[in-house]
CSV table of C-alpha atoms in Angstrom, one decimal:
chain,number,residue,atom,x,y,z
A,1,UNK,CA,86.5,-65.1,-120.9
A,2,UNK,CA,82.9,-64.6,-121.6
A,3,UNK,CA,82.1,-66.1,-118.1
A,4,UNK,CA,83.3,-63.3,-116.5
A,5,UNK,CA,80.9,-60.6,-115.5
A,6,UNK,CA,81.6,-56.9,-115.8
A,7,UNK,CA,83.3,-55.3,-112.8
A,8,UNK,CA,80.4,-53.1,-111.6
A,9,UNK,CA,78.0,-56.6,-111.8
A,10,UNK,CA,80.9,-58.5,-110.2
A,11,UNK,CA,81.1,-55.7,-107.1
A,12,UNK,CA,77.5,-55.5,-106.7
A,13,UNK,CA,77.2,-59.2,-106.6
A,14,UNK,CA,80.4,-59.4,-104.0
A,15,UNK,CA,78.4,-56.8,-101.7
A,16,UNK,CA,74.9,-58.7,-101.8
A,17,UNK,CA,76.6,-61.8,-100.7
A,18,UNK,CA,79.0,-60.5,-98.2
A,19,UNK,CA,75.3,-58.7,-96.8
A,20,UNK,CA,73.9,-62.2,-97.1
A,21,UNK,CA,76.6,-64.4,-95.5
A,22,UNK,CA,76.4,-61.9,-92.5
A,23,UNK,CA,72.9,-62.1,-91.9
A,24,UNK,CA,71.9,-64.7,-89.1
A,25,UNK,CA,69.8,-67.7,-90.5
A,26,UNK,CA,69.2,-71.6,-90.3
A,27,UNK,CA,73.1,-72.2,-91.3
A,28,UNK,CA,75.0,-69.8,-88.8
A,29,UNK,CA,72.4,-70.8,-86.1
A,30,UNK,CA,73.2,-74.2,-86.9
A,31,UNK,CA,77.1,-73.7,-87.0
A,32,UNK,CA,77.1,-71.2,-83.9
A,33,UNK,CA,75.3,-74.3,-82.2
A,34,UNK,CA,77.2,-77.1,-83.3
A,35,UNK,CA,80.5,-75.2,-82.3
A,36,UNK,CA,79.5,-74.5,-79.0
A,37,UNK,CA,78.1,-78.1,-78.4
A,38,UNK,CA,81.0,-80.0,-80.0
A,39,UNK,CA,83.9,-77.8,-80.9
A,40,UNK,CA,85.1,-75.5,-83.9
A,41,UNK,CA,86.1,-78.7,-85.7
A,42,UNK,CA,82.8,-80.0,-86.0
A,43,UNK,CA,81.3,-76.6,-86.8
A,44,UNK,CA,83.8,-76.2,-89.5
A,45,UNK,CA,82.5,-79.4,-91.2
A,46,UNK,CA,78.9,-77.9,-91.2
A,47,UNK,CA,80.3,-74.9,-92.8
A,48,UNK,CA,81.3,-77.7,-95.6
A,49,UNK,CA,78.2,-79.1,-96.0
A,50,UNK,CA,76.2,-76.0,-96.3
A,51,UNK,CA,78.8,-74.8,-99.1
A,52,UNK,CA,77.9,-78.2,-100.8
A,53,UNK,CA,74.2,-77.3,-100.4
A,54,UNK,CA,75.0,-74.1,-102.1
A,55,UNK,CA,76.7,-76.2,-104.9
A,56,UNK,CA,73.8,-78.1,-105.7
A,57,UNK,CA,71.6,-74.8,-105.9
A,58,UNK,CA,74.0,-73.3,-108.3
A,59,UNK,CA,74.2,-76.4,-110.7
A,60,UNK,CA,70.1,-76.5,-110.8
A,61,UNK,CA,70.0,-72.7,-111.2
A,62,UNK,CA,72.7,-72.4,-113.7
A,63,UNK,CA,71.6,-75.3,-116.2
A,64,UNK,CA,67.8,-74.8,-115.1
A,65,UNK,CA,67.9,-70.8,-116.3
A,66,UNK,CA,69.7,-71.7,-119.4
A,67,UNK,CA,67.1,-74.3,-120.5
A,68,UNK,CA,64.3,-71.8,-119.8
A,69,UNK,CA,66.2,-68.9,-121.6
A,70,UNK,CA,66.3,-71.4,-124.6
A,71,UNK,CA,62.9,-72.6,-124.4
A,72,UNK,CA,61.3,-69.1,-124.0
A,73,UNK,CA,63.1,-65.8,-123.0
A,74,UNK,CA,59.4,-64.2,-122.0
A,75,UNK,CA,59.4,-66.8,-119.5
A,76,UNK,CA,62.9,-65.7,-118.1
A,77,UNK,CA,61.8,-62.1,-118.2
A,78,UNK,CA,58.8,-63.2,-115.8
A,79,UNK,CA,61.1,-65.1,-113.7
A,80,UNK,CA,63.1,-62.0,-113.1
A,81,UNK,CA,60.2,-60.0,-112.6
A,82,UNK,CA,59.1,-62.3,-110.1
A,83,UNK,CA,62.5,-62.4,-108.5
A,84,UNK,CA,62.5,-58.3,-108.2
A,85,UNK,CA,58.9,-58.8,-106.2
A,86,UNK,CA,60.3,-61.7,-103.9
A,87,UNK,CA,63.6,-58.9,-103.2
A,88,UNK,CA,61.0,-56.4,-102.7
A,89,UNK,CA,59.3,-59.0,-99.8
A,90,UNK,CA,62.7,-60.1,-98.4
A,91,UNK,CA,63.3,-56.6,-97.7
A,92,UNK,CA,60.1,-55.7,-96.1
A,93,UNK,CA,60.3,-59.1,-94.1
A,94,UNK,CA,63.9,-57.8,-92.8
A,95,UNK,CA,62.5,-54.3,-91.9
A,96,UNK,CA,59.1,-55.8,-90.2
A,97,UNK,CA,60.4,-58.9,-88.1
A,98,UNK,CA,63.8,-58.8,-88.5
A,99,UNK,CA,66.8,-61.2,-87.9
A,100,UNK,CA,66.8,-63.6,-85.2
A,101,UNK,CA,69.4,-65.6,-83.5
A,102,UNK,CA,69.1,-67.8,-80.7
A,103,UNK,CA,71.1,-70.2,-79.7
A,104,UNK,CA,71.4,-72.5,-76.5
A,105,UNK,CA,74.6,-74.3,-75.6
A,106,UNK,CA,73.2,-77.7,-75.6
A,107,UNK,CA,75.6,-80.6,-75.1
A,108,UNK,CA,75.2,-83.1,-78.1
A,109,UNK,CA,77.0,-86.7,-78.5
A,110,UNK,CA,80.3,-85.7,-80.9
A,111,UNK,CA,79.5,-86.4,-84.6
A,112,UNK,CA,81.8,-87.9,-87.1
A,113,UNK,CA,82.9,-85.4,-90.0
A,114,UNK,CA,80.5,-87.0,-92.4
A,115,UNK,CA,77.4,-86.5,-90.0
A,116,UNK,CA,78.4,-83.0,-89.3
A,117,UNK,CA,78.6,-82.0,-93.2
A,118,UNK,CA,75.5,-84.2,-94.1
A,119,UNK,CA,73.7,-81.8,-91.5
A,120,UNK,CA,75.1,-78.8,-93.0
A,121,UNK,CA,74.3,-79.8,-96.6
A,122,UNK,CA,70.9,-80.5,-95.5
A,123,UNK,CA,70.0,-77.2,-94.0
A,124,UNK,CA,70.6,-75.6,-97.2
A,125,UNK,CA,69.7,-77.9,-99.7
A,126,UNK,CA,66.0,-78.4,-98.1
A,127,UNK,CA,65.4,-74.7,-97.1
A,128,UNK,CA,62.6,-73.4,-98.9
A,129,UNK,CA,64.0,-69.8,-98.8
A,130,UNK,CA,67.4,-70.7,-100.1
A,131,UNK,CA,65.7,-72.7,-103.1
A,132,UNK,CA,63.7,-69.5,-103.6
A,133,UNK,CA,66.2,-67.2,-103.4
A,134,UNK,CA,68.7,-68.7,-105.6
A,135,UNK,CA,66.0,-68.7,-108.1
A,136,UNK,CA,65.6,-65.2,-107.8
A,137,UNK,CA,69.1,-63.9,-106.7
A,138,UNK,CA,71.4,-65.5,-109.6
A,139,UNK,CA,69.4,-64.2,-112.6
A,140,UNK,CA,69.6,-60.6,-111.5
A,141,UNK,CA,73.4,-60.7,-112.6
A,142,UNK,CA,72.6,-62.3,-116.4
A,143,UNK,CA,70.5,-61.3,-119.3
A,144,UNK,CA,68.5,-63.7,-121.7
A,145,UNK,CA,70.4,-62.7,-124.4
A,146,UNK,CA,73.9,-63.7,-123.2
A,147,UNK,CA,75.3,-66.8,-125.0
A,148,UNK,CA,77.8,-67.6,-121.7
A,149,UNK,CA,74.5,-67.6,-119.2
A,150,UNK,CA,75.1,-70.8,-117.8
A,151,UNK,CA,79.1,-70.3,-117.4
A,152,UNK,CA,78.3,-66.8,-115.8
A,153,UNK,CA,75.6,-68.5,-113.3
A,154,UNK,CA,78.1,-70.9,-112.2
A,155,UNK,CA,80.5,-68.3,-111.8
A,156,UNK,CA,78.4,-66.4,-109.8
A,157,UNK,CA,77.5,-69.4,-107.8
A,158,UNK,CA,81.4,-70.1,-106.8
A,159,UNK,CA,81.6,-66.5,-106.0
A,160,UNK,CA,78.9,-66.8,-103.6
A,161,UNK,CA,80.5,-69.9,-101.8
A,162,UNK,CA,84.1,-68.6,-101.9
A,163,UNK,CA,82.7,-65.3,-100.2
A,164,UNK,CA,80.5,-67.0,-97.9
A,165,UNK,CA,82.7,-69.9,-96.4
A,166,UNK,CA,85.3,-67.4,-95.0
A,167,UNK,CA,82.5,-65.5,-93.2
A,168,UNK,CA,80.8,-68.5,-91.9
A,169,UNK,CA,84.2,-69.9,-90.7
A,170,UNK,CA,84.8,-66.7,-89.0
A,171,UNK,CA,81.5,-67.0,-87.3
A,172,UNK,CA,82.5,-70.4,-86.3
A,173,UNK,CA,85.7,-69.4,-84.7
A,174,UNK,CA,84.2,-66.6,-82.8
A,175,UNK,CA,80.9,-68.3,-82.0
A,176,UNK,CA,81.0,-68.0,-78.1
A,177,UNK,CA,81.4,-64.5,-77.9
A,178,UNK,CA,79.1,-64.0,-81.3
A,179,UNK,CA,76.3,-65.6,-79.8
A,180,UNK,CA,76.4,-63.7,-77.1
A,181,UNK,CA,76.9,-60.3,-78.6
A,182,UNK,CA,74.5,-60.4,-81.1
A,183,UNK,CA,71.8,-61.4,-78.7
A,184,UNK,CA,72.7,-58.7,-76.3
A,185,UNK,CA,73.0,-56.0,-79.0
A,186,UNK,CA,69.5,-56.0,-81.1
A,187,UNK,CA,70.3,-52.6,-82.5
A,188,UNK,CA,73.3,-54.4,-84.3
A,189,UNK,CA,70.9,-57.2,-85.8
A,190,UNK,CA,68.2,-54.4,-86.7
A,191,UNK,CA,71.1,-52.2,-88.6
A,192,UNK,CA,71.7,-55.2,-90.5
A,193,UNK,CA,68.3,-55.8,-91.2
A,194,UNK,CA,67.8,-52.1,-92.6
A,195,UNK,CA,70.9,-52.4,-94.7
A,196,UNK,CA,69.8,-55.8,-95.9
A,197,UNK,CA,66.4,-54.4,-97.1
A,198,UNK,CA,67.9,-51.3,-98.7
A,199,UNK,CA,70.4,-53.3,-100.8
A,200,UNK,CA,68.1,-56.0,-102.1
A,201,UNK,CA,65.0,-53.1,-102.8
A,202,UNK,CA,67.7,-51.3,-105.2
A,203,UNK,CA,68.7,-54.6,-106.7
A,204,UNK,CA,64.8,-54.9,-107.1
A,205,UNK,CA,64.2,-51.6,-108.3
A,206,UNK,CA,67.0,-51.9,-110.8
A,207,UNK,CA,65.7,-55.2,-112.6
A,208,UNK,CA,62.3,-53.3,-112.6
A,209,UNK,CA,63.5,-50.0,-114.5
A,210,UNK,CA,66.0,-52.2,-116.8
A,211,UNK,CA,63.0,-54.1,-118.3
A,212,UNK,CA,60.6,-50.8,-118.2
A,213,UNK,CA,62.8,-49.6,-120.9
């Protein structure tokens, strides 16, 4: 099965994905807000929507990166180098500004399943940080000379969803307690920030050192 990355690569990707899924962002904020306002069922539909948004990003990256490699391996190298710089920047931003999670329990009119899925879908699809992140994160785990690069990128995107969905679902079921606890325990958020920064700095340094050889 050529589409399977090596075990070390897969473990590194899974660890990074788990950390990213656990870090508060627009998708987590929306899920918690919807859970508090409309209930868990509505929030779970939001999680489905955010995952569908990731499917689209995965498809775009997988086929777009493959085309880029075919057209110019040098351009792919430049993209990965830029990706490493972006990961360093994310690490710096995490340390400087930290994670923010501000959720207010606002009563909203009950939405349909489709409207909640749509909300989750668009919050991920149109988030510039998600777009840039996927363009720079996934390519770190493939090489330009790999003939199965498209399949590997699709597989990694699927892994991203399979790892992230249980985390997001867990957030939904613990929304009431989690929102209050995280906002009252800023040291935990700061610990997540430093862990996030450390992991992505390692990824960035790894790709830069590999290219240097």
